[in-house]
Coordinates of C-alpha atoms and ligand atoms in Angstrom, one line a residue:
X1 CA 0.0 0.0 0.0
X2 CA 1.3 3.7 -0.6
X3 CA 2.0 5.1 2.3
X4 CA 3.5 8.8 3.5
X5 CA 7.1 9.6 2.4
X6 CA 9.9 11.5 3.0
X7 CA 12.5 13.0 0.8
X8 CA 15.5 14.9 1.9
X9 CA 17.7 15.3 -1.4
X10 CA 17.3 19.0 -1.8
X11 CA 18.2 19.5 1.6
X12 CA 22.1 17.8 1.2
X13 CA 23.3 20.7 -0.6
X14 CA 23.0 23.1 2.1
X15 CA 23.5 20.4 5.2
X16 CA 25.5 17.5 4.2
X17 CA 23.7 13.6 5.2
X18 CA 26.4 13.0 7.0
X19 CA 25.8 16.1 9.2
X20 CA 21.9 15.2 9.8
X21 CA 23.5 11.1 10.6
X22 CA 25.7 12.8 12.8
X23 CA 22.5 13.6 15.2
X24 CA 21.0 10.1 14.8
X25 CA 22.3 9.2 18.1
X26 CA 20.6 12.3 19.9
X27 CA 17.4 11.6 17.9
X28 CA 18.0 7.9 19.0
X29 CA 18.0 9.4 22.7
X30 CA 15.1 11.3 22.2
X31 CA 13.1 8.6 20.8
X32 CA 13.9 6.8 23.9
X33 CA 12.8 9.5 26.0
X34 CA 9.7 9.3 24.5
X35 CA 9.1 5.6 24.6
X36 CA 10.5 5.2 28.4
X37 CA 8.5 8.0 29.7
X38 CA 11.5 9.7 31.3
X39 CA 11.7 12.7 29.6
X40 CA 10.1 16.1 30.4
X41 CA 6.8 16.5 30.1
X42 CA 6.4 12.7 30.3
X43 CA 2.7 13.1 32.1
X44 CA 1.5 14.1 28.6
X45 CA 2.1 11.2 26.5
X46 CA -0.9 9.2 26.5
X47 CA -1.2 10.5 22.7
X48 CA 1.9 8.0 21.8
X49 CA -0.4 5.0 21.2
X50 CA -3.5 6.7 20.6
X51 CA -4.4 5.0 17.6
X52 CA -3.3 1.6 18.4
X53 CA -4.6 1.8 21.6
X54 CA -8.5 3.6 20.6
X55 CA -11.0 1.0 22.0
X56 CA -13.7 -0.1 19.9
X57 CA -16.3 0.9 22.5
X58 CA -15.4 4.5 22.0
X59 CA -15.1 4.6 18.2
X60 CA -18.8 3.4 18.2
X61 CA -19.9 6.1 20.9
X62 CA -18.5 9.0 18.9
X63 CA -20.1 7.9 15.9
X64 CA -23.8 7.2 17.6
X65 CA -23.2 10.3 18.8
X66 CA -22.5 11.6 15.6
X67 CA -25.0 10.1 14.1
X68 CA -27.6 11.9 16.9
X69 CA -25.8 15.1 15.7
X70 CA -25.9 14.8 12.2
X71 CA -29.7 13.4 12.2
X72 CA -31.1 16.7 14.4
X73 CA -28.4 19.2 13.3
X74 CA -28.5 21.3 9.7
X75 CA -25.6 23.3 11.5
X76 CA -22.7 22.1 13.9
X77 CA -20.8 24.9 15.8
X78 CA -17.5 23.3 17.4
X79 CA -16.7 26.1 20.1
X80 CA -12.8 25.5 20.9
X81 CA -9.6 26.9 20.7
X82 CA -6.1 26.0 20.3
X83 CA -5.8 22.4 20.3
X84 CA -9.4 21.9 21.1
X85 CA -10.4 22.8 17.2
X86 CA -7.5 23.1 15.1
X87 CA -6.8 19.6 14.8
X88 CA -10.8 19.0 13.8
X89 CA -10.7 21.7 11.4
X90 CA -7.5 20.8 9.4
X91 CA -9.4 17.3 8.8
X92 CA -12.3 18.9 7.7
X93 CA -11.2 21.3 5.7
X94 CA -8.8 18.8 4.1
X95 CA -11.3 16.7 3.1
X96 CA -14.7 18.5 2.5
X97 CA -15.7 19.7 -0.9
X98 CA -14.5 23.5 -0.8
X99 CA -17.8 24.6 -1.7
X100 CA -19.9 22.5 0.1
X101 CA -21.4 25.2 2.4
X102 CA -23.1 26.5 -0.7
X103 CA -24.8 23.2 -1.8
X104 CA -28.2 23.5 -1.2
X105 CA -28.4 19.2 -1.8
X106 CA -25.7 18.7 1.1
X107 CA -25.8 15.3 2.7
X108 CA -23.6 16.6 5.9
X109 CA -24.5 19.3 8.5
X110 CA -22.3 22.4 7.9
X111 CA -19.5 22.4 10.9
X112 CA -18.5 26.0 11.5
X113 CA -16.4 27.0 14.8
X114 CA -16.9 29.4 17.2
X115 CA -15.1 29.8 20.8
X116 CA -11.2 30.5 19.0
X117 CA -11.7 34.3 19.4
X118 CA -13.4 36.8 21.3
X119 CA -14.6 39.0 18.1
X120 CA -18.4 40.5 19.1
X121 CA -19.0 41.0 15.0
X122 CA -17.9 37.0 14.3
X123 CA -20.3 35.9 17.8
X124 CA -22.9 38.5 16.5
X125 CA -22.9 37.3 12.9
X126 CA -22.5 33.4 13.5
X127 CA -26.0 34.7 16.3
X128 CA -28.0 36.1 13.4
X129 CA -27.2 32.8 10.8
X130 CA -28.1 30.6 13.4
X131 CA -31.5 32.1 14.2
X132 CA -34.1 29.7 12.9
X133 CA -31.6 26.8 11.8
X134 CA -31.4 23.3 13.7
X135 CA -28.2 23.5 15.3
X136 CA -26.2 21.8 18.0
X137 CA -23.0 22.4 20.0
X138 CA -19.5 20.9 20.4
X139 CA -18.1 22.7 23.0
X140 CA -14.7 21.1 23.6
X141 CA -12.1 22.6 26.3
X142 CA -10.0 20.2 28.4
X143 CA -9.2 22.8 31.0
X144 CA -12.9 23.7 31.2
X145 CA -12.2 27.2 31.9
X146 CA -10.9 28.8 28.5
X147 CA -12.7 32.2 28.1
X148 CA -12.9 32.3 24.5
X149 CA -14.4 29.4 24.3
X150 CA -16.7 29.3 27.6
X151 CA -17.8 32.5 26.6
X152 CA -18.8 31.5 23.0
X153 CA -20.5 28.5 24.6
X154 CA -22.5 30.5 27.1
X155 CA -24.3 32.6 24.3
X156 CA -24.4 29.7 22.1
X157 CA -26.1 27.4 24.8
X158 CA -28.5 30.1 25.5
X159 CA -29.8 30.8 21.9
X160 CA -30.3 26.9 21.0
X161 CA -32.1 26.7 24.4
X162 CA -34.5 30.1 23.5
X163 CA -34.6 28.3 20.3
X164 CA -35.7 25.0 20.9
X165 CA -36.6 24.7 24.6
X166 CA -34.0 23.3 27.6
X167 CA -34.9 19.8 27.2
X168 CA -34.7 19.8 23.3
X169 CA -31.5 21.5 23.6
X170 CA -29.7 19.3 25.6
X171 CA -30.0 16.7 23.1
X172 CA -28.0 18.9 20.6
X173 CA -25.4 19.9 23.2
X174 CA -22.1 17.6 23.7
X175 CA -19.1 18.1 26.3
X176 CA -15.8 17.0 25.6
X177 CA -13.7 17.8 28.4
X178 CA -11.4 16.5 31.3
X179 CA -13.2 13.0 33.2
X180 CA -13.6 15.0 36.7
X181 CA -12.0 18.9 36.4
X182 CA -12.9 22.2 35.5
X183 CA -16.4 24.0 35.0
X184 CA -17.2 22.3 31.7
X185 CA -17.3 19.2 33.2
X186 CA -19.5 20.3 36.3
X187 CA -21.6 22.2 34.2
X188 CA -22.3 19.3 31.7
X189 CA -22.9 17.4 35.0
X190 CA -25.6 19.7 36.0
X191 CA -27.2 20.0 32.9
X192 CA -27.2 16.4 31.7
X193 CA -24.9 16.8 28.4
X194 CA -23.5 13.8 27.0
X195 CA -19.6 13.8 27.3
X196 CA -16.7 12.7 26.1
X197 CA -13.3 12.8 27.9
X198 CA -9.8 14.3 27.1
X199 CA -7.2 11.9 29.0
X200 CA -5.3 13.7 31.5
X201 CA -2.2 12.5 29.6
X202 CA -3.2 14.1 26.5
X203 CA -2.4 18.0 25.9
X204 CA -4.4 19.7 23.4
X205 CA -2.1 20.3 20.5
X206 CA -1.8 16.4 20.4
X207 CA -5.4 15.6 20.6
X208 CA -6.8 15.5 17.3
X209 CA -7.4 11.8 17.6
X210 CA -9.6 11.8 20.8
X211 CA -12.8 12.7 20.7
X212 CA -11.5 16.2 20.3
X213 CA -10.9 16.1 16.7
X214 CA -12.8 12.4 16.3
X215 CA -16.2 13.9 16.8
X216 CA -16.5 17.3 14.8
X217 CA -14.7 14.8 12.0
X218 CA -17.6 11.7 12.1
X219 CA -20.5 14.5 12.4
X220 CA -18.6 16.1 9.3
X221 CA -19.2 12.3 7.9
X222 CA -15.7 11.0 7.6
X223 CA -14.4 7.9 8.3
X224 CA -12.6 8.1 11.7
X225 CA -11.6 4.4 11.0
X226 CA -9.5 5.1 7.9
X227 CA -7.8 8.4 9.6
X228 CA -7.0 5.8 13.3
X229 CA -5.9 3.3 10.6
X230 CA -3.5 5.8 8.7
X231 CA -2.2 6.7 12.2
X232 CA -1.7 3.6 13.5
X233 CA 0.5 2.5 10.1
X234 CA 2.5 5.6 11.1
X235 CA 2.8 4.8 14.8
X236 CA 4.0 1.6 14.0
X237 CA 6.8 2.8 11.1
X238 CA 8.0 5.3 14.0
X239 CA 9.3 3.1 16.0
X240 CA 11.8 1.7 14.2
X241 CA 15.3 2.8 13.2
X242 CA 16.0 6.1 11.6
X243 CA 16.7 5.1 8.1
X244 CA 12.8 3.8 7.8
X245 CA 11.4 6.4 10.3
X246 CA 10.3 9.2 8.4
X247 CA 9.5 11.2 11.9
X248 CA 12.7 10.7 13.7
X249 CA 14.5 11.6 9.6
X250 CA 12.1 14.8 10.2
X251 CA 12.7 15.4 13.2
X252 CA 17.0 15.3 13.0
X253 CA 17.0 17.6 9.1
X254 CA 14.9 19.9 11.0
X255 CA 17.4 20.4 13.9
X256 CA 20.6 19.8 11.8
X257 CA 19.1 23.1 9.5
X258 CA 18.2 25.4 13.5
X259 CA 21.7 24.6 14.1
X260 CA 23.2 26.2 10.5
X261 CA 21.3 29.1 11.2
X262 CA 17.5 28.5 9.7
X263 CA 15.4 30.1 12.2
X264 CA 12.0 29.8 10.2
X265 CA 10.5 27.2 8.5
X266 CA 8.0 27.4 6.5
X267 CA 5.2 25.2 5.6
X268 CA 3.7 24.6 1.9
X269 CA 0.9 23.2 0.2
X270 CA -0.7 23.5 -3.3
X271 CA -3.9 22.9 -2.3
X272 CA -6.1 25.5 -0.2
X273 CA -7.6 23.2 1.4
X274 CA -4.3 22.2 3.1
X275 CA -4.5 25.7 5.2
X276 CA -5.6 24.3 8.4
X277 CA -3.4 21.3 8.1
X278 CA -0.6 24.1 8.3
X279 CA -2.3 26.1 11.0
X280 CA -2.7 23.1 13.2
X281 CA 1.2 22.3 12.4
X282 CA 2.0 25.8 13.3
X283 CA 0.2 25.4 17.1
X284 CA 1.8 21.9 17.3
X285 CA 5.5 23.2 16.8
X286 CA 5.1 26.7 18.2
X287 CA 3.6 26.0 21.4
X288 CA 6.0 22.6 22.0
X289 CA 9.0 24.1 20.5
X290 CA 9.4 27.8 21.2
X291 CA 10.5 27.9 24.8
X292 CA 13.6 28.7 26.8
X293 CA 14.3 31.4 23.5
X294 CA 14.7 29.1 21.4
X295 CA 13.1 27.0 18.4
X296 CA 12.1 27.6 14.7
X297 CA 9.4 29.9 13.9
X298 CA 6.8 27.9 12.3
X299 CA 5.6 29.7 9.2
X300 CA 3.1 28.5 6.5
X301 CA 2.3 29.9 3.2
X302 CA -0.8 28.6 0.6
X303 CA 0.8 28.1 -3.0
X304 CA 0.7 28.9 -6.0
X305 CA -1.7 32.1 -3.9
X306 CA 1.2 33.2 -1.8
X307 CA 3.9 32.7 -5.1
X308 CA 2.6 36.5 -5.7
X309 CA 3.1 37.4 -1.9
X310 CA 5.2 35.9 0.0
X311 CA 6.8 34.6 -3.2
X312 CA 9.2 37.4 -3.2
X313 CA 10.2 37.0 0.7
X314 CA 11.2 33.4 0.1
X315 CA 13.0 33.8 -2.9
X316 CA 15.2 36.7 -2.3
X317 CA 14.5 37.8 2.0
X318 CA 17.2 37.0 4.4
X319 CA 18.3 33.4 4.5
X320 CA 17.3 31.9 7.6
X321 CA 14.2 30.0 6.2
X322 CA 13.5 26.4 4.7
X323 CA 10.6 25.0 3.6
X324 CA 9.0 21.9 3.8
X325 CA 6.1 21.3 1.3
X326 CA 3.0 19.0 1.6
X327 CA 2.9 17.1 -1.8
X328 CA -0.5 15.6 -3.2
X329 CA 0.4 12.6 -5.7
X330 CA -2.7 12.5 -6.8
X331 CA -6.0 14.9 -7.1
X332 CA -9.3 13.2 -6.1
X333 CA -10.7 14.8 -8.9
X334 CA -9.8 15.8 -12.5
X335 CA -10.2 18.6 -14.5
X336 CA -8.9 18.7 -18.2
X337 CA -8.0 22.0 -19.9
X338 CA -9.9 22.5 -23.2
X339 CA -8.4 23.5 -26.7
X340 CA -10.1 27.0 -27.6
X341 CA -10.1 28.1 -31.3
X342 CA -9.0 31.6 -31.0
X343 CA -6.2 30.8 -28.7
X344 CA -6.5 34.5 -27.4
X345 CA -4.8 33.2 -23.8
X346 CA -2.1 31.5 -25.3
X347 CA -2.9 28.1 -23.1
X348 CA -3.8 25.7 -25.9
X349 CA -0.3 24.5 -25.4
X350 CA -1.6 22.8 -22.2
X351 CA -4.7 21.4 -23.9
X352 CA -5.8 17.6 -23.0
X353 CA -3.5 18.1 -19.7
X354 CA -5.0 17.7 -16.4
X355 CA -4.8 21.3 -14.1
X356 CA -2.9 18.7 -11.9
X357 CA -0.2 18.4 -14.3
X358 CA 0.0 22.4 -14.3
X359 CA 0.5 23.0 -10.6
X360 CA 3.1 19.7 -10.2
X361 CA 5.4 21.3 -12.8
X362 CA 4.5 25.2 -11.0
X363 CA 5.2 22.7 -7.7
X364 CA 8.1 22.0 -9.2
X365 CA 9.6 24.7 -10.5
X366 CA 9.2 26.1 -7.2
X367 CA 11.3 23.8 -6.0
X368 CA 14.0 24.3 -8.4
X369 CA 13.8 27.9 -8.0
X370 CA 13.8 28.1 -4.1
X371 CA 16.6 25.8 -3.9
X372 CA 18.5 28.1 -6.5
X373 CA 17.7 31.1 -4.1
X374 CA 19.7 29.0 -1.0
X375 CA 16.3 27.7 0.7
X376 CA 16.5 23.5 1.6
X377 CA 13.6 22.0 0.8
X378 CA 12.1 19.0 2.5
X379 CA 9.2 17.5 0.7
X380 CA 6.5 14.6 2.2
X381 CA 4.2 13.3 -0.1
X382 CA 1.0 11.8 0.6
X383 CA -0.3 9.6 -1.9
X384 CA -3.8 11.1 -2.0
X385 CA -5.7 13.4 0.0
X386 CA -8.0 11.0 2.2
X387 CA -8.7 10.0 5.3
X388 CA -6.4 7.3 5.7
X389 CA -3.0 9.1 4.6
X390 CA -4.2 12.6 7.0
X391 CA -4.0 9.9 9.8
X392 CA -0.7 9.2 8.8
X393 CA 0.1 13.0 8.3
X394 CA -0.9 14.0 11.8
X395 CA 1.0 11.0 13.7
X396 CA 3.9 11.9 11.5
X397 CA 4.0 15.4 12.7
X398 CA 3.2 14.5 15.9
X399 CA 5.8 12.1 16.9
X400 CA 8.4 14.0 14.8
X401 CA 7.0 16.9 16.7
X402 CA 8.3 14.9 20.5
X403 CA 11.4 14.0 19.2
X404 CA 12.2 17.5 17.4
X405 CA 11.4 18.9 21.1
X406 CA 13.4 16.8 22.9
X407 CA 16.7 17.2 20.6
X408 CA 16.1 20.4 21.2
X409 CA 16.4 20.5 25.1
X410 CA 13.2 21.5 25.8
X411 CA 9.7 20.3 27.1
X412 CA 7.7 19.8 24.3
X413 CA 4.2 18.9 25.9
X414 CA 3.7 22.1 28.0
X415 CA 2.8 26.0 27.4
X416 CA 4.0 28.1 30.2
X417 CA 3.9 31.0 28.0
X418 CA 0.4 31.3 27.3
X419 CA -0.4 32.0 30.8
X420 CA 0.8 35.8 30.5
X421 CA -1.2 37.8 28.0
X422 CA -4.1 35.5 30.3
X423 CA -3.3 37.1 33.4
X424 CA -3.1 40.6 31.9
X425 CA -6.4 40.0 30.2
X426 CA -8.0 39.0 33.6
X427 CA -6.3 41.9 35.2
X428 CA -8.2 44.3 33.1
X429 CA -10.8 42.8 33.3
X430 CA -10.8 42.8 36.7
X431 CA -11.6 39.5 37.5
X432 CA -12.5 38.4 41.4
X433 CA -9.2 37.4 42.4
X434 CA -6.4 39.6 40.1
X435 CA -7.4 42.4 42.5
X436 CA -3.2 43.0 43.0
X437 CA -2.7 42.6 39.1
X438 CA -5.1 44.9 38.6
X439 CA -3.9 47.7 40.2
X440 CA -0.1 46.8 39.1
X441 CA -1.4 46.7 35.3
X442 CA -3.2 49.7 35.7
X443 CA -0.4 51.4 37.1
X444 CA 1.3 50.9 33.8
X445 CA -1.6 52.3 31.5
Ligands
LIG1 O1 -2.4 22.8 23.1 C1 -2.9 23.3 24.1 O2 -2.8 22.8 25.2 C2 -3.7 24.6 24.0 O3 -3.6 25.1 22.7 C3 -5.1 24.3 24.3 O4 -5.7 23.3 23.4 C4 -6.0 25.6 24.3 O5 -5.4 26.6 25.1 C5 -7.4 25.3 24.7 O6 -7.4 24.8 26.0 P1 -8.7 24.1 26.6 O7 -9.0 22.9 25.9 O8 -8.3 23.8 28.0 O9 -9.8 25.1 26.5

């Protein structure tokens, strides 16, 4: 079967093989770390053997609930933030028809997201469109306490129940939060919401494949199977040595380039509907990696779109960037370009082509090009865009994710960082118990 690969060749020019061999032993060590449980952070691994370790019973809750969801349900708001809807959202995206939202003959309820930002226009807006419409809630926060996303859910829960009625509400309204913490959890308690659990041992940024990201994906109508399958094959393939583990190969060119100097890397796909995929990547390595001053700057660009942007920037900006570029083999779909008489474009050279064929040579020549302007290139190709190889994709980036981390020096499963612009926010706001902050921020104003 085709599976996920990795290829490094247009990397060797600017960091020898031998150099990115020489750190196989401390991505051997890291690995190890990992695996024995004796590195930091090690109370947040439980999302290791996720997929081979996903219990039937589960699989077939999520998708009766699903099903519950997707029968009462024209619209599906997932109110999260962070790692509680990135990881849901890259999936759907990825996979859903980009148009779908528009098709008045749709088969799946329409997921749209609420919670990830504290906008009064976007809660006003996403208000007025949900007025009249069956709808149900997601609301998914491990913590319980997030505001962005509590506070989404509080106006959220309150129209569907002026809408429908308490009791009809509740059966549109799902939890997914910690098994016993936090005010999510004793709310759901209170009002009788069906939940789901977040394992303690799983942080957000790595739980796309608990009922985090499994849920908002089956009520999308995707195969959670296929994407626990894809993961699995990839859980399995990183655990063994270097020269077949794509992750741990990842995880070492990555380091080998932050050591000569690349302090960004960026993140490409030619497909739009890849964009989540990189903004989920960019929470997964910025929040584990960029700690202690140090790490690469996760960057992500949308191409050929961003060729007439950001285009310029990578091919001629400072040279502390590489790229690594999510690869399609194959479309799902085709599209041939027809011959037109007048020729007035000039494109009946490409006629009888596929557009596919177009944007592998513009992929390509991109290549060429950025390596010619000094920029390594790592490429991973996925053999299609499906279910199956995304489950690969996210384990992949996940484990490489630990390892990177650990080379590194640093923990890669925690977020002290996020705390402070928290604390100033609840300072201002003057929230029962920042009475001291409050007057100190002040102060400052
Ligand atoms: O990766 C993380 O831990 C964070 O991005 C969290 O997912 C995010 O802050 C949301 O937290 P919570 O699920 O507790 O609301």
């Amino acid at each position: 079967m085709k599976q996920l690969e990795i290829n490094l060749t247009k990397v060797y020019d600017f960091v020898p093989q031998s150099e990115i061999e020489a750190l196989i032993p401390s991505c051997k060590q890291a690995m190890d770390l990992l695996n024995s449980g004796r590195g930091k952070g090690s109370d947040f691994l439980g999302w290791l053997h996720l997929p081979s370790a996903t219990d039937e019973k589960l699989i077939t809750d999520i998708q009766k609930t699903a099903a519950r969801l997707r029968e009462n349900c024209e619209v599906v708001v997932v109110a999260g933030i962070g790692g509680s809807y990135l990881g849901a959202k890259a999936v759907i995206d990825a996979l859903n028809n980009s148009f779908d939202w528009l098709d008045t003959k749709r088969q799946n309820p329409v997921v749209v997201y609420a919670g990830h930002n504290i906008s009064e226009d976007y809660l006003f807006e996403l208000s007025r469109l949900l007025e009249g419409k069956r709808f149900g809630i997601i609301n998914i926060s491990k913590s319980g306490t997030t505001t962005e996303t509590a506070l989404a859910f509080r106006l959220l829960r309150t129209q569907l129940e002026n809408q429908l009625g308490k009791e009809a509400a509740r059966q549109n309204i799902v939890a997914v939060t910690d098994a016993s913490k936090g005010a999510l959890r004793q709310l759901a308690q209170q009002e009788g919401y069906k939940t789901f659990v977040i394992p303690d041992s799983v942080g957000g940024r790595y739980s796309v494949l608990t009922p985090v990201g499994l849920l908002p994906i089956a009520v999308a109508g995707y195969d959670i199977r296929q994407l626990l399958a894809g993961a699995l094959a990839m859980e399995k393939r990183s655990e063994t040595a270097f020269e077949q583990n794509p992750a741990a190969q990842y995880a070492a060119t990555r380091n080998a380039l932050y050591q000569q100097g690349k302090k960004i890397e960026i993140l490409a796909n030619y497909h739009p509907k890849l964009h989540f995929v990189a903004e989920w990547w960019k929470q997964l390595y910025g929040e584990s990696e960029g700690k202690e001053h140090k790490g690469l700057f996760p960057a992500a660009v949308d191409l050929t779109t961003d060729l007439h942007s950001m285009g310029q920037w990578i091919q001629e900006g400072e040279r502390s960037i590489f790229e690594t570029v999510i690869s399609i083999a194959s479309p799902n779909q085709e599209v041939v370009i027809p011959t037109d008489t007048d020729n007035l474009d000039g494109l009946n050279y490409l006629a009888g082509k596929g557009v596919d064929q177009v944007n592998k040579m513009a992929e390509l020549g991109t290549q060429i090009a950025h390596v010619d302007g000094e920029v390594p290139n790592i490429k991973i190709e996925l053999p299609a865009l499906n279910e199956y190889h995304l489950g690969e994709l996210l384990y992949f980036f996940e484990k490489a994710c630990g390892i990177s981390g650990y080379m590194l020096g640093i923990n890669p499963f925690d977020q002290p960082g996020v705390e402070a612009y928290k604390k100033n926010m609840f300072a201002l706001l003057q929230k029962p118990g920042y009475e001291a902050e409050s007057a100190a921020i002040r102060s400052r104003l």
